[in-house]
Amino acid sequence: MTSGAQRRPLQEVTLRTVSTEADVRRSAELLAGALASDEYERIYSLFGGALNACPYVRRERSFLWEAGGRVVGRLQLLDLGLQIGETLVPAAGISGLVIDPQFFGIGLALRFGQTILDQIRADGAEIAIGFTATRGYYERFAGVTVTPDYALTFEAPLGAARGDLRELTPEELPHLLRLYQENNVGRTGVLVRSEVRWPWLYQKSDRYLLSDSGYAGLRLEDALVHIDEIGGSASFFDELVSWLPRITGLPTPSVRADIPPDHPFAAHAERYGAKMEVTLRASGGGMARIINVPNLLKRLEPVLSGRYLAARPDGPSIRLTLAVENSEAICVMGDPARGVESMRVMLPGAVLTRLVFGTLPAPVVLSEAALAAPDSVVSLLSLLFPRGYPHTWRADKF
């Protein structure tokens, strides 16, 4: 705890954007020092370079807190494309909120949180997302956990390596990105990748193996193989697992895969006796906040209407008004020729965010928020926002 004499009064602290090379250096220093002391140089170089060259990390969206001419904090907004099912949504990543320890406990993050959210809204993003292991981090921005932690574990069987797996080369990157896109269609939480963005992903796997029908990102940690991401055919899955003993030099290495339960590899790994663990942390992990409710619901309206029609093809049209905090959004679903029923539902922002991501079944989300709702409302929300397994791959986290 810093003494009161060392703290700066709140009114002396101002927010500004990165403008000079000195600002770039200080912002990168703060971030690298907070993220990983053992990787300071790599992270400092990567993020310093990103502020000068990466189109997703703009200086005008890199913010510094300044007190008495001294930079005491930083935060970066990232321009992202986020999948909600098969719908692509403009999103902003809230990255690297760092405050000098001498300025802890005086409410800097809370004070500037609304300013940042207003900036995200003005930029046209509809969802803010972030990733952290620090408890309470994104509650400063009224965020809520939306993506669980997944752990699929098994022992790779003894066997000879087979197949035509090869290492990723620069020439093969377009092929890997195509496989990534093809194997993540409809997955909520997936971020858009490109050849331009790829070099700036600082949590990429140590090794990528691919074939014509699949790819995987791997890390080795003693006798444990981490499968950070994977996509492809059943034959590729078999080939990859057959390669693991050769890669590790162990006859039956232990494997941990960061994949959701509905991923094809999870079903495939049952033949190896795999076990799945899903953990939804109360605070931390992948978190989000809906920034523009009307725009997001308008974007999702065709999908919601399709779900409603599939479940109630002969039912009346529903004019649903969702009142969320200080905004309202109207979705019209179904065929008006069969009559129109109006329904108005008031929801906290955190509840709607979890429903949109499909983090938990609608009745569970409402119950955990201590919201009592008529059966008709619970039934409608359940069919519009079905349970899913949202997931963002490790390389894309920031």
mmCIF file of N, CA, C and O in Angstrom, residues 165 175-176 178-184 193 208-218 227-237 240 258-259 263-265 393:
data_model
loop_
_atom_site.group_PDB
_atom_site.id
_atom_site.type_symbol
_atom_site.label_atom_id
_atom_site.label_comp_id
_atom_site.label_asym_id
_atom_site.label_seq_id
_atom_site.Cartn_x
_atom_site.Cartn_y
_atom_site.Cartn_z
ATOM 1 N N LEU A 165 2.455 -34.378 -42.127
ATOM 2 C CA LEU A 165 2.482 -33.122 -41.387
ATOM 3 C C LEU A 165 3.780 -32.367 -41.662
ATOM 4 O O LEU A 165 4.844 -32.956 -41.798
ATOM 5 N N HIS A 175 -2.372 -20.622 -46.224
ATOM 6 C CA HIS A 175 -3.064 -21.905 -46.077
ATOM 7 C C HIS A 175 -3.533 -22.094 -44.637
ATOM 8 O O HIS A 175 -4.676 -22.507 -44.390
ATOM 9 N N LEU A 176 -2.664 -21.780 -43.672
ATOM 10 C CA LEU A 176 -3.056 -21.900 -42.269
ATOM 11 C C LEU A 176 -4.234 -20.986 -41.951
ATOM 12 O O LEU A 176 -5.182 -21.388 -41.249
ATOM 13 N N ARG A 178 -6.523 -19.919 -43.983
ATOM 14 C CA ARG A 178 -7.733 -20.487 -44.604
ATOM 15 C C ARG A 178 -8.303 -21.616 -43.742
ATOM 16 O O ARG A 178 -9.519 -21.695 -43.526
ATOM 17 N N LEU A 179 -7.413 -22.484 -43.247
ATOM 18 C CA LEU A 179 -7.861 -23.563 -42.373
ATOM 19 C C LEU A 179 -8.485 -22.999 -41.100
ATOM 20 O O LEU A 179 -9.502 -23.509 -40.613
ATOM 21 N N TYR A 180 -7.874 -21.965 -40.553
ATOM 22 C CA TYR A 180 -8.405 -21.310 -39.354
ATOM 23 C C TYR A 180 -9.823 -20.805 -39.606
ATOM 24 O O TYR A 180 -10.744 -21.039 -38.818
ATOM 25 N N GLN A 181 -10.016 -20.120 -40.721
ATOM 26 C CA GLN A 181 -11.334 -19.569 -41.040
ATOM 27 C C GLN A 181 -12.357 -20.675 -41.285
ATOM 28 O O GLN A 181 -13.475 -20.637 -40.750
ATOM 29 N N GLU A 182 -11.978 -21.672 -42.064
ATOM 30 C CA GLU A 182 -12.913 -22.747 -42.401
ATOM 31 C C GLU A 182 -13.334 -23.544 -41.172
ATOM 32 O O GLU A 182 -14.495 -23.981 -41.075
ATOM 33 N N ASN A 183 -12.428 -23.732 -40.234
ATOM 34 C CA ASN A 183 -12.715 -24.575 -39.075
ATOM 35 C C ASN A 183 -13.320 -23.813 -37.904
ATOM 36 O O ASN A 183 -13.598 -24.414 -36.856
ATOM 37 N N ASN A 184 -13.524 -22.505 -38.067
ATOM 38 C CA ASN A 184 -14.115 -21.715 -36.992
ATOM 39 C C ASN A 184 -15.402 -21.013 -37.405
ATOM 40 O O ASN A 184 -15.862 -20.105 -36.714
ATOM 41 N N ARG A 193 -8.603 -13.180 -38.201
ATOM 42 C CA ARG A 193 -7.157 -13.131 -38.425
ATOM 43 C C ARG A 193 -6.867 -12.718 -39.863
ATOM 44 O O ARG A 193 -7.681 -12.911 -40.752
ATOM 45 N N TYR A 208 3.778 -24.779 -35.182
ATOM 46 C CA TYR A 208 2.546 -25.073 -35.916
ATOM 47 C C TYR A 208 2.810 -26.202 -36.903
ATOM 48 O O TYR A 208 3.762 -26.137 -37.685
ATOM 49 N N LEU A 209 1.972 -27.225 -36.844
ATOM 50 C CA LEU A 209 2.029 -28.337 -37.787
ATOM 51 C C LEU A 209 0.766 -28.307 -38.632
ATOM 52 O O LEU A 209 -0.333 -28.049 -38.117
ATOM 53 N N LEU A 210 0.901 -28.588 -39.916
ATOM 54 C CA LEU A 210 -0.263 -28.570 -40.782
ATOM 55 C C LEU A 210 -0.122 -29.592 -41.893
ATOM 56 O O LEU A 210 0.973 -30.083 -42.194
ATOM 57 N N SER A 211 -1.269 -29.904 -42.456
ATOM 58 C CA SER A 211 -1.342 -30.758 -43.636
ATOM 59 C C SER A 211 -2.337 -30.104 -44.570
ATOM 60 O O SER A 211 -2.790 -28.986 -44.330
ATOM 61 N N ASP A 212 -2.700 -30.795 -45.619
ATOM 62 C CA ASP A 212 -3.694 -30.224 -46.525
ATOM 63 C C ASP A 212 -5.067 -30.132 -45.879
ATOM 64 O O ASP A 212 -5.895 -29.327 -46.284
ATOM 65 N N SER A 213 -5.315 -30.936 -44.822
ATOM 66 C CA SER A 213 -6.655 -30.998 -44.247
ATOM 67 C C SER A 213 -6.752 -30.525 -42.803
ATOM 68 O O SER A 213 -7.815 -30.655 -42.182
ATOM 69 N N GLY A 214 -5.666 -29.970 -42.246
ATOM 70 C CA GLY A 214 -5.768 -29.512 -40.867
ATOM 71 C C GLY A 214 -4.513 -28.819 -40.388
ATOM 72 O O GLY A 214 -3.490 -28.784 -41.074
ATOM 73 N N TYR A 215 -4.604 -28.255 -39.181
ATOM 74 C CA TYR A 215 -3.457 -27.566 -38.583
ATOM 75 C C TYR A 215 -3.601 -27.602 -37.069
ATOM 76 O O TYR A 215 -4.692 -27.816 -36.516
ATOM 77 N N ALA A 216 -2.477 -27.388 -36.367
ATOM 78 C CA ALA A 216 -2.490 -27.318 -34.908
ATOM 79 C C ALA A 216 -1.332 -26.463 -34.438
ATOM 80 O O ALA A 216 -0.248 -26.468 -35.037
ATOM 81 N N GLY A 217 -1.563 -25.721 -33.343
ATOM 82 C CA GLY A 217 -0.517 -24.948 -32.684
ATOM 83 C C GLY A 217 -0.141 -25.636 -31.383
ATOM 84 O O GLY A 217 -1.011 -25.954 -30.567
ATOM 85 N N LEU A 218 1.166 -25.887 -31.185
ATOM 86 C CA LEU A 218 1.630 -26.675 -30.047
ATOM 87 C C LEU A 218 2.665 -25.919 -29.235
ATOM 88 O O LEU A 218 3.429 -25.105 -29.758
ATOM 89 N N ILE A 227 -1.897 -28.329 -26.738
ATOM 90 C CA ILE A 227 -2.492 -28.035 -28.049
ATOM 91 C C ILE A 227 -3.284 -26.745 -27.880
ATOM 92 O O ILE A 227 -4.380 -26.733 -27.327
ATOM 93 N N ASP A 228 -2.684 -25.643 -28.319
ATOM 94 C CA ASP A 228 -3.303 -24.329 -28.135
ATOM 95 C C ASP A 228 -4.481 -24.113 -29.077
ATOM 96 O O ASP A 228 -5.419 -23.380 -28.748
ATOM 97 N N GLU A 229 -4.401 -24.698 -30.258
ATOM 98 C CA GLU A 229 -5.513 -24.608 -31.206
ATOM 99 C C GLU A 229 -5.380 -25.736 -32.213
ATOM 100 O O GLU A 229 -4.293 -26.262 -32.448
ATOM 101 N N ILE A 230 -6.518 -26.074 -32.799
ATOM 102 C CA ILE A 230 -6.527 -27.198 -33.728
ATOM 103 C C ILE A 230 -7.769 -27.110 -34.597
ATOM 104 O O ILE A 230 -8.811 -26.606 -34.173
ATOM 105 N N GLY A 231 -7.637 -27.563 -35.818
ATOM 106 C CA GLY A 231 -8.775 -27.639 -36.720
ATOM 107 C C GLY A 231 -8.445 -28.580 -37.852
ATOM 108 O O GLY A 231 -7.280 -28.692 -38.252
ATOM 109 N N GLY A 232 -9.453 -29.288 -38.340
ATOM 110 C CA GLY A 232 -9.183 -30.167 -39.462
ATOM 111 C C GLY A 232 -10.070 -31.387 -39.481
ATOM 112 O O GLY A 232 -11.085 -31.476 -38.782
ATOM 113 N N SER A 233 -9.646 -32.362 -40.259
ATOM 114 C CA SER A 233 -10.409 -33.591 -40.455
ATOM 115 C C SER A 233 -10.031 -34.626 -39.404
ATOM 116 O O SER A 233 -9.026 -34.492 -38.691
ATOM 117 N N ALA A 234 -10.823 -35.722 -39.351
ATOM 118 C CA ALA A 234 -10.516 -36.812 -38.431
ATOM 119 C C ALA A 234 -9.163 -37.443 -38.754
ATOM 120 O O ALA A 234 -8.414 -37.823 -37.850
ATOM 121 N N SER A 235 -8.846 -37.540 -40.037
ATOM 122 C CA SER A 235 -7.550 -38.122 -40.409
ATOM 123 C C SER A 235 -6.405 -37.234 -39.939
ATOM 124 O O SER A 235 -5.354 -37.732 -39.514
ATOM 125 N N PHE A 236 -6.589 -35.911 -39.990
ATOM 126 C CA PHE A 236 -5.545 -35.023 -39.480
ATOM 127 C C PHE A 236 -5.386 -35.204 -37.976
ATOM 128 O O PHE A 236 -4.253 -35.222 -37.457
ATOM 129 N N PHE A 237 -6.499 -35.310 -37.245
ATOM 130 C CA PHE A 237 -6.418 -35.506 -35.795
ATOM 131 C C PHE A 237 -5.606 -36.761 -35.474
ATOM 132 O O PHE A 237 -4.745 -36.749 -34.585
ATOM 133 N N LEU A 240 -1.904 -36.127 -36.198
ATOM 134 C CA LEU A 240 -1.272 -35.257 -35.204
ATOM 135 C C LEU A 240 -0.950 -36.038 -33.932
ATOM 136 O O LEU A 240 0.174 -35.956 -33.414
ATOM 137 N N ASP A 258 -6.646 -26.878 -25.303
ATOM 138 C CA ASP A 258 -7.520 -25.755 -24.944
ATOM 139 C C ASP A 258 -8.618 -25.648 -25.996
ATOM 140 O O ASP A 258 -8.554 -24.814 -26.903
ATOM 141 N N ILE A 259 -9.633 -26.517 -25.863
ATOM 142 C CA ILE A 259 -10.718 -26.531 -26.839
ATOM 143 C C ILE A 259 -12.053 -26.720 -26.132
ATOM 144 O O ILE A 259 -12.116 -27.345 -25.068
ATOM 145 N N HIS A 263 -16.176 -28.955 -29.859
ATOM 146 C CA HIS A 263 -15.201 -28.965 -30.952
ATOM 147 C C HIS A 263 -15.044 -30.399 -31.457
ATOM 148 O O HIS A 263 -15.038 -31.347 -30.667
ATOM 149 N N PRO A 264 -14.886 -30.606 -32.764
ATOM 150 C CA PRO A 264 -14.749 -31.987 -33.290
ATOM 151 C C PRO A 264 -13.614 -32.777 -32.666
ATOM 152 O O PRO A 264 -13.726 -33.997 -32.500
ATOM 153 N N PHE A 265 -12.529 -32.106 -32.289
ATOM 154 C CA PHE A 265 -11.414 -32.849 -31.700
ATOM 155 C C PHE A 265 -11.768 -33.396 -30.324
ATOM 156 O O PHE A 265 -11.223 -34.430 -29.895
ATOM 157 N N TRP A 393 -9.113 -18.457 -29.298
ATOM 158 C CA TRP A 393 -7.873 -19.216 -29.260
ATOM 159 C C TRP A 393 -6.753 -18.418 -28.608
ATOM 160 O O TRP A 393 -6.724 -17.179 -28.672
#
